[in-house]
């Protein structure tokens, strides 16, 4: 008995605990996924006792990739894809269970309640482009949809005036969404019935509606550059915080909170008088606003510069245990800041820009970058612990932790589930971190090598014959 108790105690000590202020979502007990990465600090840790420990799999979708975070619904992982499909795969082995094809690209992370998932469709094209005064994002079909989690059947649909890319949120049965035309909308998630809407003008693209337990909703928009706070129940305005018109990325920036502050990032032009558009050399800022009043708590200018990308202009800040962590769309750098003051604690250089979210688990920060690497970094010091080079690039398909594995989407299509200890040990997994090659691929590559060798032999023979 003593040996058993000692073994159990050792096992419990060996398990990496989640951060003290990070709730673990119990996917086998909860019926509500209420917002993007569950809101708050946006540190997404999921547990499901009916799914095996350390799931390891690769689910390949067409090469258009994924642009948002995976969502766990019981034993399913929901994957929104730019190929117009919402996929439901088995959380344990990554095999397809069902799929639903939308009217346009699906870049919005689903939310769900009582067996109904709500997800937006829409693209990043702009039929109206008049910066810095006004802009509309979304051409073609843009809508919100209610999907039956049992089989992927569409239960209802509601047309939008702007793209459905931004991530919605739930307040009870009320679905809140801000779209690419600057409309804040409320629907009944069970039926799709209209409740109310507010025209705010400032358009959103890849941002989120962040709902807090206090009953407020926060979100950012561009043209004009504004962060809004409204009463979540009816959309009544609480405050607005306006930024300079020449700055950018507010419409692409999901917000995070620690309960008293609202965190985000933006980009400013390096050249005085410039405006943030694609290709402009920009400087990264991270900010904190007072959640109650909207006043600036701090605004830190980082020593991070680079060319502003045409899409996915922002990184996704993550708060945990008094520290704000943020990647960068401009340079291959991740930064940790004191959440109270905005002072930089450390920064680490990686192999590509880090636009997606980050996850903190057991004192280790996990994320992917555009260079195709998965990283494990000491959250206290910024020291890299391990990294895995893969054959895909990680854009904004932000990771979650599920049962000691990282589940993350890619810009190239595949979604990977990789055990955390393999990332910490820099240990690649065959057929998961690289694409499997079938016998036909191997035969083709072998034939290609033979042809090249024959051509080189013939060329050398010709050269020798000329010399003789």
Short mmCIF file of C-alpha atoms in Angstrom, two decimals:
data_model
loop_
_atom_site.label_atom_id
_atom_site.label_comp_id
_atom_site.label_asym_id
_atom_site.label_seq_id
_atom_site.Cartn_x
_atom_site.Cartn_y
_atom_site.Cartn_z
CA UNK A 1 0.00 0.00 0.00
CA UNK A 2 2.80 2.39 0.88
CA UNK A 3 4.42 1.77 -2.52
CA UNK A 4 1.09 2.46 -4.25
CA UNK A 5 0.61 5.74 -2.34
CA UNK A 6 4.16 6.86 -3.12
CA UNK A 7 3.67 6.04 -6.80
CA UNK A 8 0.38 7.98 -6.88
CA UNK A 9 1.94 10.97 -5.10
CA UNK A 10 4.83 11.01 -7.58
CA UNK A 11 2.43 10.87 -10.51
CA UNK A 12 0.37 13.76 -9.17
CA UNK A 13 3.49 15.84 -8.59
CA UNK A 14 4.70 15.08 -12.11
CA UNK A 15 1.48 16.38 -13.71
CA UNK A 16 1.92 20.00 -14.88
CA UNK A 17 -0.76 22.15 -13.22
CA UNK A 18 -2.66 24.78 -15.15
CA UNK A 19 -2.09 28.40 -14.16
CA UNK A 20 -3.72 29.29 -10.87
CA UNK A 21 -6.14 31.77 -12.45
CA UNK A 22 -6.90 29.72 -15.58
CA UNK A 23 -10.17 27.75 -15.48
CA UNK A 24 -10.13 24.33 -17.11
CA UNK A 25 -13.13 23.74 -19.36
CA UNK A 26 -14.62 20.31 -18.65
CA UNK A 27 -15.87 19.33 -22.10
CA UNK A 28 -17.61 16.23 -20.78
CA UNK A 29 -19.73 18.15 -18.27
CA UNK A 30 -20.47 21.56 -19.79
CA UNK A 31 -23.09 22.31 -22.43
CA UNK A 32 -21.96 25.88 -23.20
CA UNK A 33 -18.93 27.22 -25.08
CA UNK A 34 -19.87 30.86 -24.73
CA UNK A 35 -17.19 32.81 -26.63
CA UNK A 36 -13.90 32.81 -28.50
CA UNK A 37 -11.37 30.84 -26.43
CA UNK A 38 -13.85 31.25 -23.54
CA UNK A 39 -13.04 34.95 -23.20
CA UNK A 40 -11.25 36.31 -20.14
CA UNK A 41 -7.50 36.05 -20.56
CA UNK A 42 -8.05 33.81 -23.68
CA UNK A 43 -5.94 30.97 -22.27
CA UNK A 44 -7.85 27.91 -23.51
CA UNK A 45 -7.34 24.71 -21.47
CA UNK A 46 -9.81 21.85 -22.10
CA UNK A 47 -10.19 18.52 -20.34
CA UNK A 48 -12.34 15.53 -21.25
CA UNK A 49 -12.08 12.33 -19.24
CA UNK A 50 -13.71 10.28 -22.02
CA UNK A 51 -10.99 11.28 -24.51
CA UNK A 52 -7.67 9.48 -24.25
CA UNK A 53 -4.66 11.20 -22.71
CA UNK A 54 -2.17 12.84 -25.08
CA UNK A 55 -4.23 12.61 -28.29
CA UNK A 56 -1.99 12.64 -31.36
CA UNK A 57 -3.48 13.03 -34.84
CA UNK A 58 -3.47 14.99 -38.08
CA UNK A 59 -6.68 16.03 -39.84
CA UNK A 60 -6.06 17.33 -43.34
CA UNK A 61 -8.43 19.78 -45.01
CA UNK A 62 -7.91 21.50 -48.39
CA UNK A 63 -4.98 23.87 -48.64
CA UNK A 64 -6.95 27.04 -47.91
CA UNK A 65 -6.25 26.49 -44.23
CA UNK A 66 -7.94 27.45 -40.98
CA UNK A 67 -8.16 30.96 -39.56
CA UNK A 68 -9.52 30.45 -36.09
CA UNK A 69 -9.31 28.35 -32.94
CA UNK A 70 -10.54 24.74 -32.54
CA UNK A 71 -13.60 24.23 -30.32
CA UNK A 72 -14.32 21.10 -28.26
CA UNK A 73 -17.91 19.89 -27.99
CA UNK A 74 -18.03 16.73 -25.91
CA UNK A 75 -15.95 14.18 -27.85
CA UNK A 76 -15.88 16.34 -30.99
CA UNK A 77 -13.39 18.97 -32.11
CA UNK A 78 -15.04 21.59 -34.34
CA UNK A 79 -12.78 22.99 -37.06
CA UNK A 80 -13.85 26.03 -39.08
CA UNK A 81 -12.11 26.07 -42.46
CA UNK A 82 -11.49 28.64 -45.16
CA UNK A 83 -12.73 26.00 -47.65
CA UNK A 84 -16.35 26.90 -46.58
CA UNK A 85 -16.69 23.82 -44.33
CA UNK A 86 -17.24 23.29 -40.62
CA UNK A 87 -15.75 19.92 -39.71
CA UNK A 88 -16.48 17.83 -36.63
CA UNK A 89 -13.74 15.30 -35.91
CA UNK A 90 -13.28 12.74 -33.16
CA UNK A 91 -11.25 14.36 -30.38
CA UNK A 92 -9.38 11.13 -29.69
CA UNK A 93 -8.20 10.13 -33.16
CA UNK A 94 -9.00 13.08 -35.47
CA UNK A 95 -11.29 11.08 -37.78
CA UNK A 96 -14.13 12.93 -39.51
CA UNK A 97 -17.57 12.54 -37.89
CA UNK A 98 -19.54 15.05 -39.99
CA UNK A 99 -19.11 18.23 -42.01
CA UNK A 100 -21.34 21.15 -42.97
CA UNK A 101 -20.69 23.34 -46.02
CA UNK A 102 -21.40 27.05 -45.56
CA UNK A 103 -22.17 29.80 -48.06
CA UNK A 104 -18.71 31.36 -47.85
CA UNK A 105 -15.41 31.03 -46.02
CA UNK A 106 -15.69 30.11 -42.33
CA UNK A 107 -13.12 32.07 -40.33
CA UNK A 108 -15.23 32.44 -37.19
CA UNK A 109 -14.80 30.16 -34.17
CA UNK A 110 -18.14 28.53 -33.28
CA UNK A 111 -19.92 28.92 -29.97
CA UNK A 112 -22.56 26.47 -28.76
CA UNK A 113 -25.31 25.94 -26.24
CA UNK A 114 -27.65 22.97 -25.69
CA UNK A 115 -26.51 21.11 -28.77
CA UNK A 116 -26.66 24.07 -31.20
CA UNK A 117 -23.46 25.63 -32.56
CA UNK A 118 -23.53 29.16 -33.99
CA UNK A 119 -20.95 30.11 -36.60
CA UNK A 120 -20.47 32.97 -39.05
CA UNK A 121 -19.50 32.86 -42.72
CA UNK A 122 -17.98 35.62 -44.83
CA UNK A 123 -14.78 36.69 -46.54
CA UNK A 124 -12.22 39.48 -46.19
CA UNK A 125 -13.05 41.35 -49.44
CA UNK A 126 -14.13 45.00 -49.21
CA UNK A 127 -16.93 46.38 -51.42
CA UNK A 128 -16.50 49.80 -49.74
CA UNK A 129 -12.99 51.11 -49.11
CA UNK A 130 -12.78 54.70 -47.91
CA UNK A 131 -10.15 54.86 -45.13
CA UNK A 132 -9.80 56.47 -42.69
CA UNK A 133 -13.51 57.40 -42.73
CA UNK A 134 -15.34 54.15 -43.41
CA UNK A 135 -14.90 50.62 -44.69
CA UNK A 136 -17.08 47.53 -45.20
CA UNK A 137 -15.68 43.99 -45.09
CA UNK A 138 -17.51 41.11 -46.74
CA UNK A 139 -18.60 40.34 -50.30
CA UNK A 140 -20.95 37.58 -51.37
CA UNK A 141 -22.88 35.61 -48.76
CA UNK A 142 -22.34 36.65 -45.13
CA UNK A 143 -24.49 35.07 -42.46
CA UNK A 144 -24.83 33.51 -39.03
CA UNK A 145 -25.89 29.88 -38.85
CA UNK A 146 -27.21 27.47 -36.24
CA UNK A 147 -25.80 23.94 -36.65
CA UNK A 148 -27.02 20.76 -34.95
CA UNK A 149 -24.01 19.30 -33.12
CA UNK A 150 -25.35 15.76 -33.50
CA UNK A 151 -25.14 15.57 -37.29
CA UNK A 152 -24.08 18.92 -38.81
CA UNK A 153 -27.57 19.86 -40.07
CA UNK A 154 -28.23 23.60 -40.44
CA UNK A 155 -31.17 24.59 -38.22
CA UNK A 156 -31.36 28.29 -39.07
CA UNK A 157 -29.56 31.08 -40.95
CA UNK A 158 -29.56 34.88 -40.62
CA UNK A 159 -28.16 37.15 -43.36
CA UNK A 160 -25.63 39.84 -42.39
CA UNK A 161 -24.78 43.19 -43.99
CA UNK A 162 -21.05 42.60 -43.45
CA UNK A 163 -18.72 39.65 -43.12
CA UNK A 164 -19.41 37.07 -40.41
CA UNK A 165 -15.68 36.57 -39.76
CA UNK A 166 -15.66 38.12 -36.25
CA UNK A 167 -16.13 35.66 -33.39
CA UNK A 168 -19.56 35.80 -31.66
CA UNK A 169 -20.41 35.31 -27.98
CA UNK A 170 -23.31 33.98 -25.93
CA UNK A 171 -25.07 35.63 -23.02
CA UNK A 172 -27.58 33.00 -21.95
CA UNK A 173 -29.59 32.22 -25.10
CA UNK A 174 -28.64 35.55 -26.69
CA UNK A 175 -26.08 35.39 -29.49
CA UNK A 176 -24.01 38.58 -29.88
CA UNK A 177 -22.11 39.34 -33.07
CA UNK A 178 -20.43 42.39 -34.61
CA UNK A 179 -19.93 42.17 -38.38
CA UNK A 180 -17.85 43.64 -41.18
CA UNK A 181 -20.22 46.59 -41.67
CA UNK A 182 -20.06 47.73 -38.04
CA UNK A 183 -23.42 46.28 -36.94
CA UNK A 184 -23.75 44.78 -33.46
CA UNK A 185 -26.51 42.16 -33.63
CA UNK A 186 -28.38 39.99 -31.12
CA UNK A 187 -30.20 36.77 -32.07
CA UNK A 188 -31.80 33.88 -30.20
CA UNK A 189 -29.23 31.07 -30.55
CA UNK A 190 -31.96 28.41 -30.43
CA UNK A 191 -33.99 29.73 -33.38
CA UNK A 192 -31.98 32.50 -35.05
CA UNK A 193 -34.80 34.94 -34.27
CA UNK A 194 -33.86 38.63 -34.40
CA UNK A 195 -33.74 40.51 -31.07
CA UNK A 196 -32.00 43.86 -31.62
CA UNK A 197 -29.15 45.59 -33.43
CA UNK A 198 -26.98 48.70 -33.14
CA UNK A 199 -25.16 50.44 -36.01
CA UNK A 200 -21.69 51.45 -34.79
CA UNK A 201 -20.03 52.11 -38.20
CA UNK A 202 -16.58 50.89 -37.12
CA UNK A 203 -16.10 47.61 -39.03
CA UNK A 204 -14.79 44.37 -37.58
CA UNK A 205 -13.01 41.50 -39.33
CA UNK A 206 -11.08 38.99 -37.18
CA UNK A 207 -11.85 40.43 -33.76
CA UNK A 208 -14.15 38.97 -31.09
CA UNK A 209 -17.08 39.95 -28.90
CA UNK A 210 -15.65 39.67 -25.38
CA UNK A 211 -18.37 39.19 -22.74
CA UNK A 212 -17.55 39.48 -19.03
CA UNK A 213 -19.37 38.09 -15.96
CA UNK A 214 -20.30 41.68 -15.09
CA UNK A 215 -22.60 41.73 -18.16
CA UNK A 216 -20.55 43.95 -20.47
CA UNK A 217 -19.39 43.26 -24.02
CA UNK A 218 -16.19 44.66 -25.55
CA UNK A 219 -14.93 44.66 -29.14
CA UNK A 220 -12.72 46.67 -31.46
CA UNK A 221 -13.25 48.13 -34.93
CA UNK A 222 -11.48 50.14 -37.60
CA UNK A 223 -12.39 53.21 -39.65
CA UNK A 224 -12.78 54.72 -37.12
CA UNK A 225 -10.31 53.03 -34.76
CA UNK A 226 -12.40 52.43 -31.65
CA UNK A 227 -12.72 49.96 -28.79
CA UNK A 228 -16.34 49.75 -27.63
CA UNK A 229 -17.93 48.77 -24.33
CA UNK A 230 -21.68 48.09 -24.33
CA UNK A 231 -24.20 46.52 -22.04
CA UNK A 232 -24.42 42.92 -23.27
CA UNK A 233 -28.13 42.53 -22.56
CA UNK A 234 -29.34 45.30 -24.89
CA UNK A 235 -26.29 46.94 -26.57
CA UNK A 236 -26.63 50.19 -24.60
CA UNK A 237 -23.34 52.15 -24.89
CA UNK A 238 -21.08 52.29 -21.84
CA UNK A 239 -17.94 53.91 -23.28
CA UNK A 240 -15.84 54.21 -26.42
CA UNK A 241 -12.10 54.65 -26.61
CA UNK A 242 -10.84 56.23 -29.84
CA UNK A 243 -7.30 55.72 -31.14
CA UNK A 244 -5.44 57.74 -33.75
CA UNK A 245 -6.92 57.39 -37.26
CA UNK A 246 -3.59 56.53 -38.91
CA UNK A 247 -2.97 53.47 -36.71
CA UNK A 248 -4.33 50.04 -37.54
CA UNK A 249 -5.15 46.38 -36.76
CA UNK A 250 -7.99 47.13 -34.31
CA UNK A 251 -10.50 45.27 -36.50
CA UNK A 252 -8.25 42.17 -36.50
CA UNK A 253 -7.39 42.17 -32.80
CA UNK A 254 -9.26 39.85 -30.39
CA UNK A 255 -9.41 41.45 -26.95
CA UNK A 256 -8.54 39.85 -23.60
CA UNK A 257 -9.31 40.87 -20.01
CA UNK A 258 -8.23 40.18 -16.45
CA UNK A 259 -11.54 41.49 -15.12
CA UNK A 260 -10.42 45.06 -14.53
CA UNK A 261 -8.48 45.83 -17.72
CA UNK A 262 -9.06 45.26 -21.43
CA UNK A 263 -5.92 44.25 -23.37
CA UNK A 264 -5.11 44.42 -27.07
CA UNK A 265 -2.49 45.41 -29.63
CA UNK A 266 -2.25 47.72 -32.62
CA UNK A 267 0.29 48.99 -35.15
CA UNK A 268 1.45 52.55 -35.83
CA UNK A 269 3.39 53.82 -38.87
CA UNK A 270 7.12 54.29 -38.35
CA UNK A 271 7.26 57.18 -40.81
CA UNK A 272 5.52 60.30 -39.41
CA UNK A 273 2.33 61.12 -41.29
CA UNK A 274 1.98 57.60 -42.65
CA UNK A 275 -1.11 55.39 -42.42
CA UNK A 276 -1.24 51.70 -41.60
CA UNK A 277 -1.98 49.78 -44.80
CA UNK A 278 -0.40 46.61 -46.21
CA UNK A 279 3.34 46.97 -46.85
CA UNK A 280 3.88 50.00 -44.60
CA UNK A 281 6.68 49.70 -42.04
CA UNK A 282 4.90 49.56 -38.70
CA UNK A 283 5.69 49.50 -35.00
CA UNK A 284 3.84 47.29 -32.52
CA UNK A 285 1.92 48.63 -29.51
CA UNK A 286 0.25 46.76 -26.66
CA UNK A 287 -2.35 48.54 -24.52
CA UNK A 288 -4.51 48.20 -21.45
CA UNK A 289 -7.79 50.10 -20.95
CA UNK A 290 -9.79 50.43 -17.75
CA UNK A 291 -12.69 48.01 -18.17
CA UNK A 292 -15.07 50.31 -16.26
CA UNK A 293 -14.24 53.69 -17.80
CA UNK A 294 -12.29 53.02 -21.01
CA UNK A 295 -9.41 55.24 -19.91
CA UNK A 296 -5.86 54.25 -20.86
CA UNK A 297 -4.06 52.34 -18.12
CA UNK A 298 -0.92 52.02 -20.21
CA UNK A 299 0.17 51.93 -23.86
CA UNK A 300 3.57 50.32 -24.48
CA UNK A 301 5.54 50.85 -27.67
CA UNK A 302 7.56 47.70 -28.31
CA UNK A 303 10.90 47.60 -30.10
CA UNK A 304 9.20 45.42 -32.71
CA UNK A 305 8.90 46.70 -36.28
CA UNK A 306 8.21 45.19 -39.68
CA UNK A 307 6.01 45.36 -42.78
CA UNK A 308 2.28 45.40 -42.09
CA UNK A 309 0.77 42.24 -43.64
CA UNK A 310 -2.25 42.52 -45.97
CA UNK A 311 -4.36 40.13 -43.85
CA UNK A 312 -4.33 39.03 -40.21
CA UNK A 313 -2.76 42.32 -39.21
CA UNK A 314 -2.82 41.62 -35.47
CA UNK A 315 -1.52 39.16 -32.91
CA UNK A 316 -3.69 37.81 -30.07
CA UNK A 317 -2.71 38.89 -26.57
CA UNK A 318 -3.12 36.42 -23.68
CA UNK A 319 -3.28 37.24 -19.97
CA UNK A 320 -2.34 34.85 -17.17
CA UNK A 321 -1.07 35.28 -13.61
CA UNK A 322 -0.23 38.99 -13.82
CA UNK A 323 1.53 38.79 -17.18
CA UNK A 324 0.38 39.68 -20.69
CA UNK A 325 1.89 37.61 -23.50
CA UNK A 326 1.71 38.75 -27.12
CA UNK A 327 3.10 37.51 -30.40
CA UNK A 328 3.58 39.77 -33.40
CA UNK A 329 2.34 40.01 -37.01
CA UNK A 330 5.37 42.17 -37.86
CA UNK A 331 8.37 40.13 -36.69
CA UNK A 332 9.24 36.68 -35.27
CA UNK A 333 9.02 37.82 -31.65
CA UNK A 334 6.94 36.94 -28.58
CA UNK A 335 6.88 39.44 -25.71
CA UNK A 336 5.86 39.18 -22.05
CA UNK A 337 4.71 42.37 -20.29
CA UNK A 338 3.75 43.22 -16.74
CA UNK A 339 -0.05 43.46 -16.95
CA UNK A 340 -0.20 46.23 -14.34
CA UNK A 341 2.38 48.57 -15.88
CA UNK A 342 3.06 47.46 -19.47
CA UNK A 343 6.76 47.02 -18.68
CA UNK A 344 8.46 44.44 -20.88
CA UNK A 345 9.61 41.42 -18.87
CA UNK A 346 11.23 39.44 -21.68
CA UNK A 347 11.07 38.80 -25.40
CA UNK A 348 12.10 35.78 -27.42
CA UNK A 349 12.88 35.47 -31.12
CA UNK A 350 11.32 32.53 -32.94
CA UNK A 351 11.28 31.36 -36.57
CA UNK A 352 8.33 33.38 -37.88
CA UNK A 353 5.64 35.92 -36.89
CA UNK A 354 3.26 34.67 -34.21
CA UNK A 355 -0.24 35.88 -35.11
CA UNK A 356 -2.29 33.21 -33.35
CA UNK A 357 -3.14 32.79 -29.70
CA UNK A 358 -0.87 31.33 -27.06
CA UNK A 359 -1.55 28.79 -24.31
CA UNK A 360 0.02 28.72 -20.84
CA UNK A 361 -0.02 25.34 -19.11
CA UNK A 362 2.16 24.15 -16.24
CA UNK A 363 4.41 27.20 -16.43
CA UNK A 364 5.13 26.65 -20.13
CA UNK A 365 3.93 28.82 -23.01
CA UNK A 366 2.92 26.90 -26.16
CA UNK A 367 2.32 28.39 -29.64
CA UNK A 368 3.03 28.02 -33.34
CA UNK A 369 4.65 30.44 -35.79
CA UNK A 370 4.58 31.23 -39.50
CA UNK A 371 7.95 29.54 -39.89
CA UNK A 372 6.20 26.23 -39.22
CA UNK A 373 7.50 25.61 -35.72
CA UNK A 374 5.67 24.64 -32.55
CA UNK A 375 7.26 26.11 -29.44
CA UNK A 376 7.48 25.41 -25.71
CA UNK A 377 8.86 28.44 -23.84
CA UNK A 378 9.40 29.00 -20.13
CA UNK A 379 6.69 31.52 -19.23
CA UNK A 380 8.75 33.10 -16.43
CA UNK A 381 12.00 33.71 -18.30
CA UNK A 382 11.22 33.36 -22.02
CA UNK A 383 13.80 30.58 -22.36
CA UNK A 384 12.94 28.14 -25.17
CA UNK A 385 12.46 24.64 -23.77
CA UNK A 386 11.77 22.82 -27.02
CA UNK A 387 10.51 23.29 -30.57
CA UNK A 388 9.24 21.14 -33.42
CA UNK A 389 9.68 21.95 -37.10
CA UNK A 390 6.61 20.87 -39.09
CA UNK A 391 5.67 20.95 -42.76
CA UNK A 392 2.88 23.54 -42.27
CA UNK A 393 2.75 27.21 -41.29
CA UNK A 394 0.79 28.40 -38.25
CA UNK A 395 -1.09 31.62 -38.88
CA UNK A 396 -4.19 32.50 -36.81
CA UNK A 397 -5.52 28.96 -36.29
CA UNK A 398 -4.94 29.50 -32.57
CA UNK A 399 -4.11 26.49 -30.36
CA UNK A 400 -5.92 24.99 -27.39
CA UNK A 401 -4.71 22.41 -24.88
CA UNK A 402 -6.80 19.23 -24.80
CA UNK A 403 -5.76 16.50 -22.35
CA UNK A 404 -2.03 17.36 -22.42
CA UNK A 405 -1.93 17.85 -26.20
CA UNK A 406 -1.81 21.00 -28.31
CA UNK A 407 -4.56 21.15 -30.96
CA UNK A 408 -3.73 23.78 -33.56
CA UNK A 409 -4.84 24.77 -37.06
CA UNK A 410 -2.56 25.86 -39.87
CA UNK A 411 -2.48 28.24 -42.81
CA UNK A 412 -1.89 25.27 -45.12
CA UNK A 413 -4.90 23.15 -44.16
CA UNK A 414 -3.96 20.42 -41.66
CA UNK A 415 -5.00 20.58 -38.02
CA UNK A 416 -2.56 18.86 -35.64
CA UNK A 417 -2.94 17.34 -32.19
CA UNK A 418 0.56 17.08 -30.71
CA UNK A 419 1.35 15.90 -27.13
CA UNK A 420 2.89 18.70 -25.09
CA UNK A 421 5.79 16.59 -23.86
CA UNK A 422 6.80 15.90 -27.47
CA UNK A 423 6.98 19.67 -28.10
CA UNK A 424 9.00 20.19 -24.90
CA UNK A 425 11.39 17.42 -25.94
CA UNK A 426 11.59 18.61 -29.58
CA UNK A 427 10.47 15.13 -30.58
CA UNK A 428 8.70 15.00 -33.98
CA UNK A 429 5.93 12.47 -34.56
CA UNK A 430 5.91 10.63 -37.86
CA UNK A 431 2.83 11.34 -40.03
CA UNK A 432 1.60 14.03 -37.61
CA UNK A 433 4.16 16.81 -37.75
CA UNK A 434 4.92 15.94 -41.41
CA UNK A 435 2.62 14.91 -44.23
CA UNK A 436 2.43 11.17 -44.89
CA UNK A 437 3.81 10.03 -48.23
CA UNK A 438 2.04 7.17 -49.92
CA UNK A 439 3.67 4.58 -52.16
CA UNK A 440 2.76 6.52 -55.32
CA UNK A 441 4.50 9.64 -54.00
CA UNK A 442 7.60 7.62 -53.16
CA UNK A 443 7.60 5.98 -56.61
CA UNK A 444 7.23 9.37 -58.27
CA UNK A 445 10.11 10.84 -56.26
CA UNK A 446 12.27 7.81 -56.98
CA UNK A 447 11.53 8.05 -60.71
CA UNK A 448 12.31 11.77 -60.66
CA UNK A 449 15.69 11.12 -59.04
CA UNK A 450 16.48 8.41 -61.60
CA UNK A 451 15.59 10.75 -64.48
CA UNK A 452 17.81 13.51 -63.08
CA UNK A 453 20.71 11.07 -62.67
CA UNK A 454 20.27 9.77 -66.24
CA UNK A 455 20.21 13.31 -67.65
CA UNK A 456 23.39 14.16 -65.72
CA UNK A 457 25.07 10.96 -67.00
CA UNK A 458 24.10 11.76 -70.61
CA UNK A 459 25.35 15.32 -70.23
CA UNK A 460 28.73 14.12 -68.91
CA UNK A 461 28.96 11.56 -71.72
CA UNK A 462 28.40 14.30 -74.32
CA UNK A 463 31.06 16.50 -72.74
CA UNK A 464 33.57 13.62 -72.76
CA UNK A 465 32.79 12.77 -76.40
CA UNK A 466 33.41 16.36 -77.43
CA UNK A 467 36.78 16.37 -75.67
CA UNK A 468 37.86 13.18 -77.38
#
